[in-house]
PDB file of C-alpha atoms and ligand atoms in Angstrom:
ATOM      1  CA  MET A   1      -0.110   0.098  -0.100  1.00 75.00           C
ATOM      2  CA  PRO A   2       1.099   3.467  -0.667  1.00 75.00           C
ATOM      3  CA  ILE A   3       2.425   5.322   2.267  1.00 68.00           C
ATOM      4  CA  ASP A   4      -0.136   6.980   3.852  1.00 83.00           C
ATOM      5  CA  ALA A   5      -2.721   6.004   1.134  1.00 96.00           C
ATOM      6  CA  SER A   6      -5.884   8.526   0.193  1.00 98.00           C
ATOM      7  CA  VAL A   7      -9.254   7.283  -0.316  1.00 98.00           C
ATOM      8  CA  LEU A   8     -12.282   9.714  -1.104  1.00 98.00           C
ATOM      9  CA  ILE A   9     -15.672   8.720   0.384  1.00 99.00           C
ATOM     10  CA  LEU A  10     -17.692  10.426  -1.152  1.00 98.00           C
ATOM     11  CA  ASN A  11     -21.114  10.898  -0.824  1.00 98.00           C
ATOM     12  CA  GLY A  12     -24.481  11.521  -3.029  1.00 98.00           C
ATOM     13  CA  PRO A  13     -27.417  13.957  -2.940  1.00 98.00           C
ATOM     14  CA  ASN A  14     -29.834  13.453   0.618  1.00 97.00           C
ATOM     15  CA  LEU A  15     -27.625  11.635   2.770  1.00 97.00           C
ATOM     16  CA  ASN A  16     -26.472  15.184   4.407  1.00 97.00           C
ATOM     17  CA  MET A  17     -30.492  13.900   6.126  1.00 95.00           C
ATOM     18  CA  LEU A  18     -29.159  11.172   7.722  1.00 96.00           C
ATOM     19  CA  GLY A  19     -30.001  10.307  11.115  1.00 91.00           C
ATOM     20  CA  VAL A  20     -32.791  13.110  10.918  1.00 83.00           C
ATOM     21  CA  ARG A  21     -35.709  11.330   8.840  1.00 78.00           C
ATOM     22  CA  GLU A  22     -36.472   7.831   7.784  1.00 80.00           C
ATOM     23  CA  PRO A  23     -33.828   5.897  10.413  1.00 81.00           C
ATOM     24  CA  ALA A  24     -36.000   2.362   9.490  1.00 82.00           C
ATOM     25  CA  VAL A  25     -34.152   2.395   6.166  1.00 84.00           C
ATOM     26  CA  TYR A  26     -31.066   4.527   6.665  1.00 85.00           C
ATOM     27  CA  GLY A  27     -30.169   4.093  10.189  1.00 82.00           C
ATOM     28  CA  SER A  28     -29.985   6.836  13.057  1.00 87.00           C
ATOM     29  CA  GLN A  29     -26.895   7.952  12.479  1.00 94.00           C
ATOM     30  CA  THR A  30     -25.686  11.026  11.072  1.00 96.00           C
ATOM     31  CA  LEU A  31     -23.493  11.996   8.578  1.00 97.00           C
ATOM     32  CA  ASP A  32     -21.245  13.225  11.160  1.00 97.00           C
ATOM     33  CA  GLU A  33     -21.190  10.344  13.246  1.00 97.00           C
ATOM     34  CA  LEU A  34     -20.570   8.383  10.370  1.00 98.00           C
ATOM     35  CA  GLU A  35     -17.899  10.281   9.198  1.00 98.00           C
ATOM     36  CA  ALA A  36     -15.984   9.959  12.394  1.00 98.00           C
ATOM     37  CA  ALA A  37     -16.114   6.119  12.884  1.00 98.00           C
ATOM     38  CA  CYS A  38     -15.271   6.216   8.946  1.00 98.00           C
ATOM     39  CA  GLN A  39     -12.176   8.382  10.232  1.00 98.00           C
ATOM     40  CA  GLU A  40     -11.564   5.685  13.174  1.00 98.00           C
ATOM     41  CA  ARG A  41     -11.426   2.665  11.011  1.00 98.00           C
ATOM     42  CA  ALA A  42      -9.005   4.639   8.555  1.00 98.00           C
ATOM     43  CA  GLU A  43      -6.213   5.071  11.159  1.00 97.00           C
ATOM     44  CA  ALA A  44      -6.316   1.804  12.469  1.00 97.00           C
ATOM     45  CA  LEU A  45      -5.617   0.954   8.801  1.00 97.00           C
ATOM     46  CA  GLY A  46      -3.549   3.503   8.217  1.00 96.00           C
ATOM     47  CA  LEU A  47      -5.088   4.959   5.745  1.00 98.00           C
ATOM     48  CA  VAL A  48      -6.458   8.950   5.178  1.00 98.00           C
ATOM     49  CA  ILE A  49      -9.388   9.985   3.950  1.00 98.00           C
ATOM     50  CA  ASP A  50     -11.492  12.592   2.476  1.00 98.00           C
ATOM     51  CA  PHE A  51     -14.934  12.514   3.346  1.00 98.00           C
ATOM     52  CA  ARG A  52     -17.393  14.588   1.212  1.00 98.00           C
ATOM     53  CA  GLN A  53     -20.730  15.142   0.640  1.00 98.00           C
ATOM     54  CA  SER A  54     -22.698  17.138  -2.544  1.00 98.00           C
ATOM     55  CA  ASN A  55     -26.286  17.551  -3.498  1.00 98.00           C
ATOM     56  CA  SER A  56     -25.054  18.276  -6.476  1.00 98.00           C
ATOM     57  CA  GLU A  57     -23.566  16.120  -9.498  1.00 98.00           C
ATOM     58  CA  GLY A  58     -21.435  18.332 -11.097  1.00 98.00           C
ATOM     59  CA  GLU A  59     -19.976  19.021  -7.717  1.00 98.00           C
ATOM     60  CA  LEU A  60     -19.597  15.013  -7.845  1.00 98.00           C
ATOM     61  CA  VAL A  61     -18.161  14.699 -10.954  1.00 98.00           C
ATOM     62  CA  GLY A  62     -15.493  17.126  -9.828  1.00 98.00           C
ATOM     63  CA  TRP A  63     -14.195  15.450  -6.741  1.00 98.00           C
ATOM     64  CA  VAL A  64     -14.187  12.098  -8.774  1.00 98.00           C
ATOM     65  CA  GLN A  65     -12.193  14.413 -11.781  1.00 98.00           C
ATOM     66  CA  GLN A  66      -9.936  15.892  -8.963  1.00 98.00           C
ATOM     67  CA  ALA A  67      -9.208  12.308  -6.789  1.00 98.00           C
ATOM     68  CA  ARG A  68      -7.212  11.126 -10.392  1.00 97.00           C
ATOM     69  CA  THR A  69      -4.542  12.482  -9.051  1.00 97.00           C
ATOM     70  CA  ALA A  70      -5.152  13.352  -5.574  1.00 98.00           C
ATOM     71  CA  ASN A  71      -6.284  10.037  -3.628  1.00 98.00           C
ATOM     72  CA  ASP A  72      -5.598   6.168  -4.707  1.00 98.00           C
ATOM     73  CA  GLY A  73      -8.707   5.478  -4.095  1.00 98.00           C
ATOM     74  CA  ILE A  74     -12.520   6.423  -4.253  1.00 98.00           C
ATOM     75  CA  ILE A  75     -15.375   4.699  -1.801  1.00 99.00           C
ATOM     76  CA  VAL A  76     -18.457   6.113  -3.103  1.00 99.00           C
ATOM     77  CA  ASN A  77     -22.254   6.088  -2.147  1.00 98.00           C
ATOM     78  CA  ALA A  78     -23.738   8.130  -4.995  1.00 98.00           C
ATOM     79  CA  GLY A  79     -27.596   8.119  -3.803  1.00 98.00           C
ATOM     80  CA  ALA A  80     -30.263   8.331  -6.319  1.00 98.00           C
ATOM     81  CA  TYR A  81     -27.141   9.544  -8.679  1.00 98.00           C
ATOM     82  CA  SER A  82     -26.382   5.856  -9.035  1.00 98.00           C
ATOM     83  CA  HIS A  83     -29.455   5.113 -10.776  1.00 98.00           C
ATOM     84  CA  THR A  84     -29.127   7.960 -13.225  1.00 98.00           C
ATOM     85  CA  SER A  85     -25.786   9.278 -13.290  1.00 98.00           C
ATOM     86  CA  ILE A  86     -23.643   8.852 -16.680  1.00 98.00           C
ATOM     87  CA  ALA A  87     -21.762  11.667 -16.204  1.00 98.00           C
ATOM     88  CA  LEU A  88     -20.699  10.103 -12.693  1.00 98.00           C
ATOM     89  CA  LEU A  89     -19.771   6.940 -14.132  1.00 98.00           C
ATOM     90  CA  ASP A  90     -17.784   8.244 -17.029  1.00 98.00           C
ATOM     91  CA  ALA A  91     -15.944  10.454 -14.124  1.00 98.00           C
ATOM     92  CA  LEU A  92     -15.333   7.715 -12.314  1.00 98.00           C
ATOM     93  CA  THR A  93     -14.084   5.696 -15.069  1.00 98.00           C
ATOM     94  CA  LEU A  94     -11.486   8.924 -16.161  1.00 98.00           C
ATOM     95  CA  ALA A  95     -10.696   8.171 -12.833  1.00 98.00           C
ATOM     96  CA  GLU A  96      -8.787   4.718 -13.287  1.00 98.00           C
ATOM     97  CA  LEU A  97      -9.469   4.481  -9.866  1.00 98.00           C
ATOM     98  CA  PRO A  98     -10.145   1.322  -7.463  1.00 98.00           C
ATOM     99  CA  VAL A  99     -14.326   1.935  -6.460  1.00 98.00           C
ATOM    100  CA  ILE A 100     -16.181   0.923  -4.497  1.00 99.00           C
ATOM    101  CA  GLU A 101     -19.973   1.666  -4.182  1.00 98.00           C
ATOM    102  CA  VAL A 102     -22.007   1.124  -0.947  1.00 98.00           C
ATOM    103  CA  HIS A 103     -25.552   1.468  -0.242  1.00 98.00           C
ATOM    104  CA  LEU A 104     -26.970   1.883   2.988  1.00 97.00           C
ATOM    105  CA  SER A 105     -30.676  -0.214   2.194  1.00 96.00           C
ATOM    106  CA  ASN A 106     -30.295  -3.089   0.001  1.00 97.00           C
ATOM    107  CA  ILE A 107     -31.328  -1.479  -3.413  1.00 98.00           C
ATOM    108  CA  PHE A 108     -32.166  -4.797  -4.341  1.00 98.00           C
ATOM    109  CA  ARG A 109     -35.121  -5.330  -1.228  1.00 97.00           C
ATOM    110  CA  ARG A 110     -36.346  -1.719  -2.841  1.00 97.00           C
ATOM    111  CA  GLU A 111     -38.318  -0.114  -6.265  1.00 98.00           C
ATOM    112  CA  SER A 112     -36.785  -1.428  -8.826  1.00 98.00           C
ATOM    113  CA  PHE A 113     -35.934   1.925 -10.192  1.00 98.00           C
ATOM    114  CA  ARG A 114     -33.056   1.368  -7.228  1.00 98.00           C
ATOM    115  CA  HIS A 115     -31.982  -2.105  -8.940  1.00 98.00           C
ATOM    116  CA  HIS A 116     -29.401  -0.544 -11.659  1.00 98.00           C
ATOM    117  CA  SER A 117     -26.702   1.500 -10.584  1.00 98.00           C
ATOM    118  CA  TYR A 118     -24.252   3.018 -12.942  1.00 98.00           C
ATOM    119  CA  VAL A 119     -21.675   2.850 -10.334  1.00 98.00           C
ATOM    120  CA  SER A 120     -21.662  -0.690  -9.793  1.00 98.00           C
ATOM    121  CA  THR A 121     -20.223  -1.290 -13.424  1.00 98.00           C
ATOM    122  CA  VAL A 122     -16.969   0.409 -12.877  1.00 98.00           C
ATOM    123  CA  ALA A 123     -16.696  -0.478  -9.385  1.00 98.00           C
ATOM    124  CA  LYS A 124     -14.716  -3.239  -7.904  1.00 98.00           C
ATOM    125  CA  GLY A 125     -17.134  -4.446  -5.507  1.00 98.00           C
ATOM    126  CA  VAL A 126     -20.565  -3.168  -4.202  1.00 98.00           C
ATOM    127  CA  ILE A 127     -21.429  -3.474  -0.958  1.00 98.00           C
ATOM    128  CA  CYS A 128     -25.390  -2.460   0.401  1.00 98.00           C
ATOM    129  CA  GLY A 129     -28.031  -3.347   2.912  1.00 97.00           C
ATOM    130  CA  LEU A 130     -25.540  -3.775   5.785  1.00 96.00           C
ATOM    131  CA  GLY A 131     -26.356   0.036   7.075  1.00 95.00           C
ATOM    132  CA  ALA A 132     -23.164   2.130   7.775  1.00 96.00           C
ATOM    133  CA  HIS A 133     -20.787  -0.458   8.686  1.00 97.00           C
ATOM    134  CA  GLY A 134     -20.912  -1.623   4.696  1.00 98.00           C
ATOM    135  CA  TYR A 135     -18.511   1.690   4.646  1.00 98.00           C
ATOM    136  CA  LEU A 136     -15.824   0.774   7.499  1.00 98.00           C
ATOM    137  CA  LEU A 137     -15.760  -3.084   5.392  1.00 98.00           C
ATOM    138  CA  ALA A 138     -15.437  -0.953   1.858  1.00 98.00           C
ATOM    139  CA  LEU A 139     -12.428   0.777   4.105  1.00 98.00           C
ATOM    140  CA  ASP A 140     -11.225  -2.572   4.967  1.00 98.00           C
ATOM    141  CA  ALA A 141     -11.573  -3.588   1.210  1.00 98.00           C
ATOM    142  CA  MET A 142      -9.771  -0.889   0.184  1.00 98.00           C
ATOM    143  CA  ALA A 143      -7.291  -1.240   2.322  1.00 98.00           C
ATOM    144  CA  SER A 144      -6.721  -5.046   0.593  1.00 97.00           C
ATOM    145  CA  ILE A 145      -6.801  -4.083  -2.426  1.00 97.00           C
ATOM    146  CA  LEU A 146      -4.484  -0.852  -2.455  1.00 97.00           C
ATOM    147  CA  ASP A 147      -1.809  -3.043  -0.593  1.00 92.00           C
ATOM    148  CA  GLN A 148      -1.779  -5.912  -3.688  1.00 83.00           C
ATOM    149  CA  VAL A 149      -1.229  -1.804  -5.327  1.00 68.00           C
TER     150      VAL A 149
HETATM  151  O1  LIG B 201     -29.098   3.110   0.333  1.00 80.78           O
HETATM  152  C1  LIG B 201     -28.100   3.785   0.304  1.00 80.78           C
HETATM  153  O2  LIG B 201     -27.177   3.936   0.985  1.00 80.78           O
HETATM  154  C2  LIG B 201     -28.508   5.014  -1.398  1.00 80.78           C
HETATM  155  O3  LIG B 201     -27.641   5.658  -2.129  1.00 80.78           O
HETATM  156  C3  LIG B 201     -29.176   6.053  -0.514  1.00 80.78           C
HETATM  157  C4  LIG B 201     -30.450   7.186  -1.712  1.00 80.78           C
HETATM  158  C5  LIG B 201     -31.403   6.084  -1.906  1.00 80.78           C
HETATM  159  O4  LIG B 201     -31.515   6.709  -2.928  1.00 80.78           O
HETATM  160  C6  LIG B 201     -30.365   5.182  -2.929  1.00 80.78           C
HETATM  161  O5  LIG B 201     -31.584   4.478  -3.785  1.00 80.78           O
HETATM  162  C7  LIG B 201     -29.586   4.256  -2.093  1.00 80.78           C
HETATM  163  C8  LIG B 201     -31.125   7.956  -0.667  1.00 80.78           C
HETATM  164  C9  LIG B 201     -30.297   8.461   0.464  1.00 80.78           C
HETATM  165  C10 LIG B 201     -31.445   9.391   1.027  1.00 80.78           C
HETATM  166  O6  LIG B 201     -31.198   9.584   2.411  1.00 80.78           O
HETATM  167  C11 LIG B 201     -31.575  10.088   3.204  1.00 80.78           C
HETATM  168  C12 LIG B 201     -30.929   9.914   4.555  1.00 80.78           C
HETATM  169  C13 LIG B 201     -31.949  10.323   5.870  1.00 80.78           C
HETATM  170  C14 LIG B 201     -33.907  10.233   5.661  1.00 80.78           C
HETATM  171  C15 LIG B 201     -34.147  10.394   4.107  1.00 80.78           C
HETATM  172  C16 LIG B 201     -33.491  10.336   2.805  1.00 80.78           C
END
């Protein structure tokens, strides 16, 4: 693994509402609490994280473009853009970095429009349905992927 390997953790639209509404679907943790848990796991793994959230597709695309040179891997919960955004898929493809996709909920137990994700087509792996724990598992997986680089 590169020394101080850096992982961008991207969160898409409405994930800033975590812990505020729909705890039965998305859990009761806030996004700040999720970031703190990721920070703790990253430190234990020897990773540096850059944890971000945006409601704007263009901003997410811009951050992925920057990641190409600034980060070693990307963990992404693109929220609803997972199911709609070819722009984000293109940016993730151009980044040429290992990508792990995370969803808090099990998108396959939900409405059919959530069953397809453009992000999945470029992701090395997908974790869904395990709530906030999925982010920690994604960090574990990213550490072992970067170890092999
Ligand atoms: O399960 C996930 O992590 C999702 O990416 C969450 C997205 C949804 O559009 C995807 O299909 C699956 C929605 C995020 C909305 O987050 C909220 C959090 C609290 C209250 C309301 C919405």
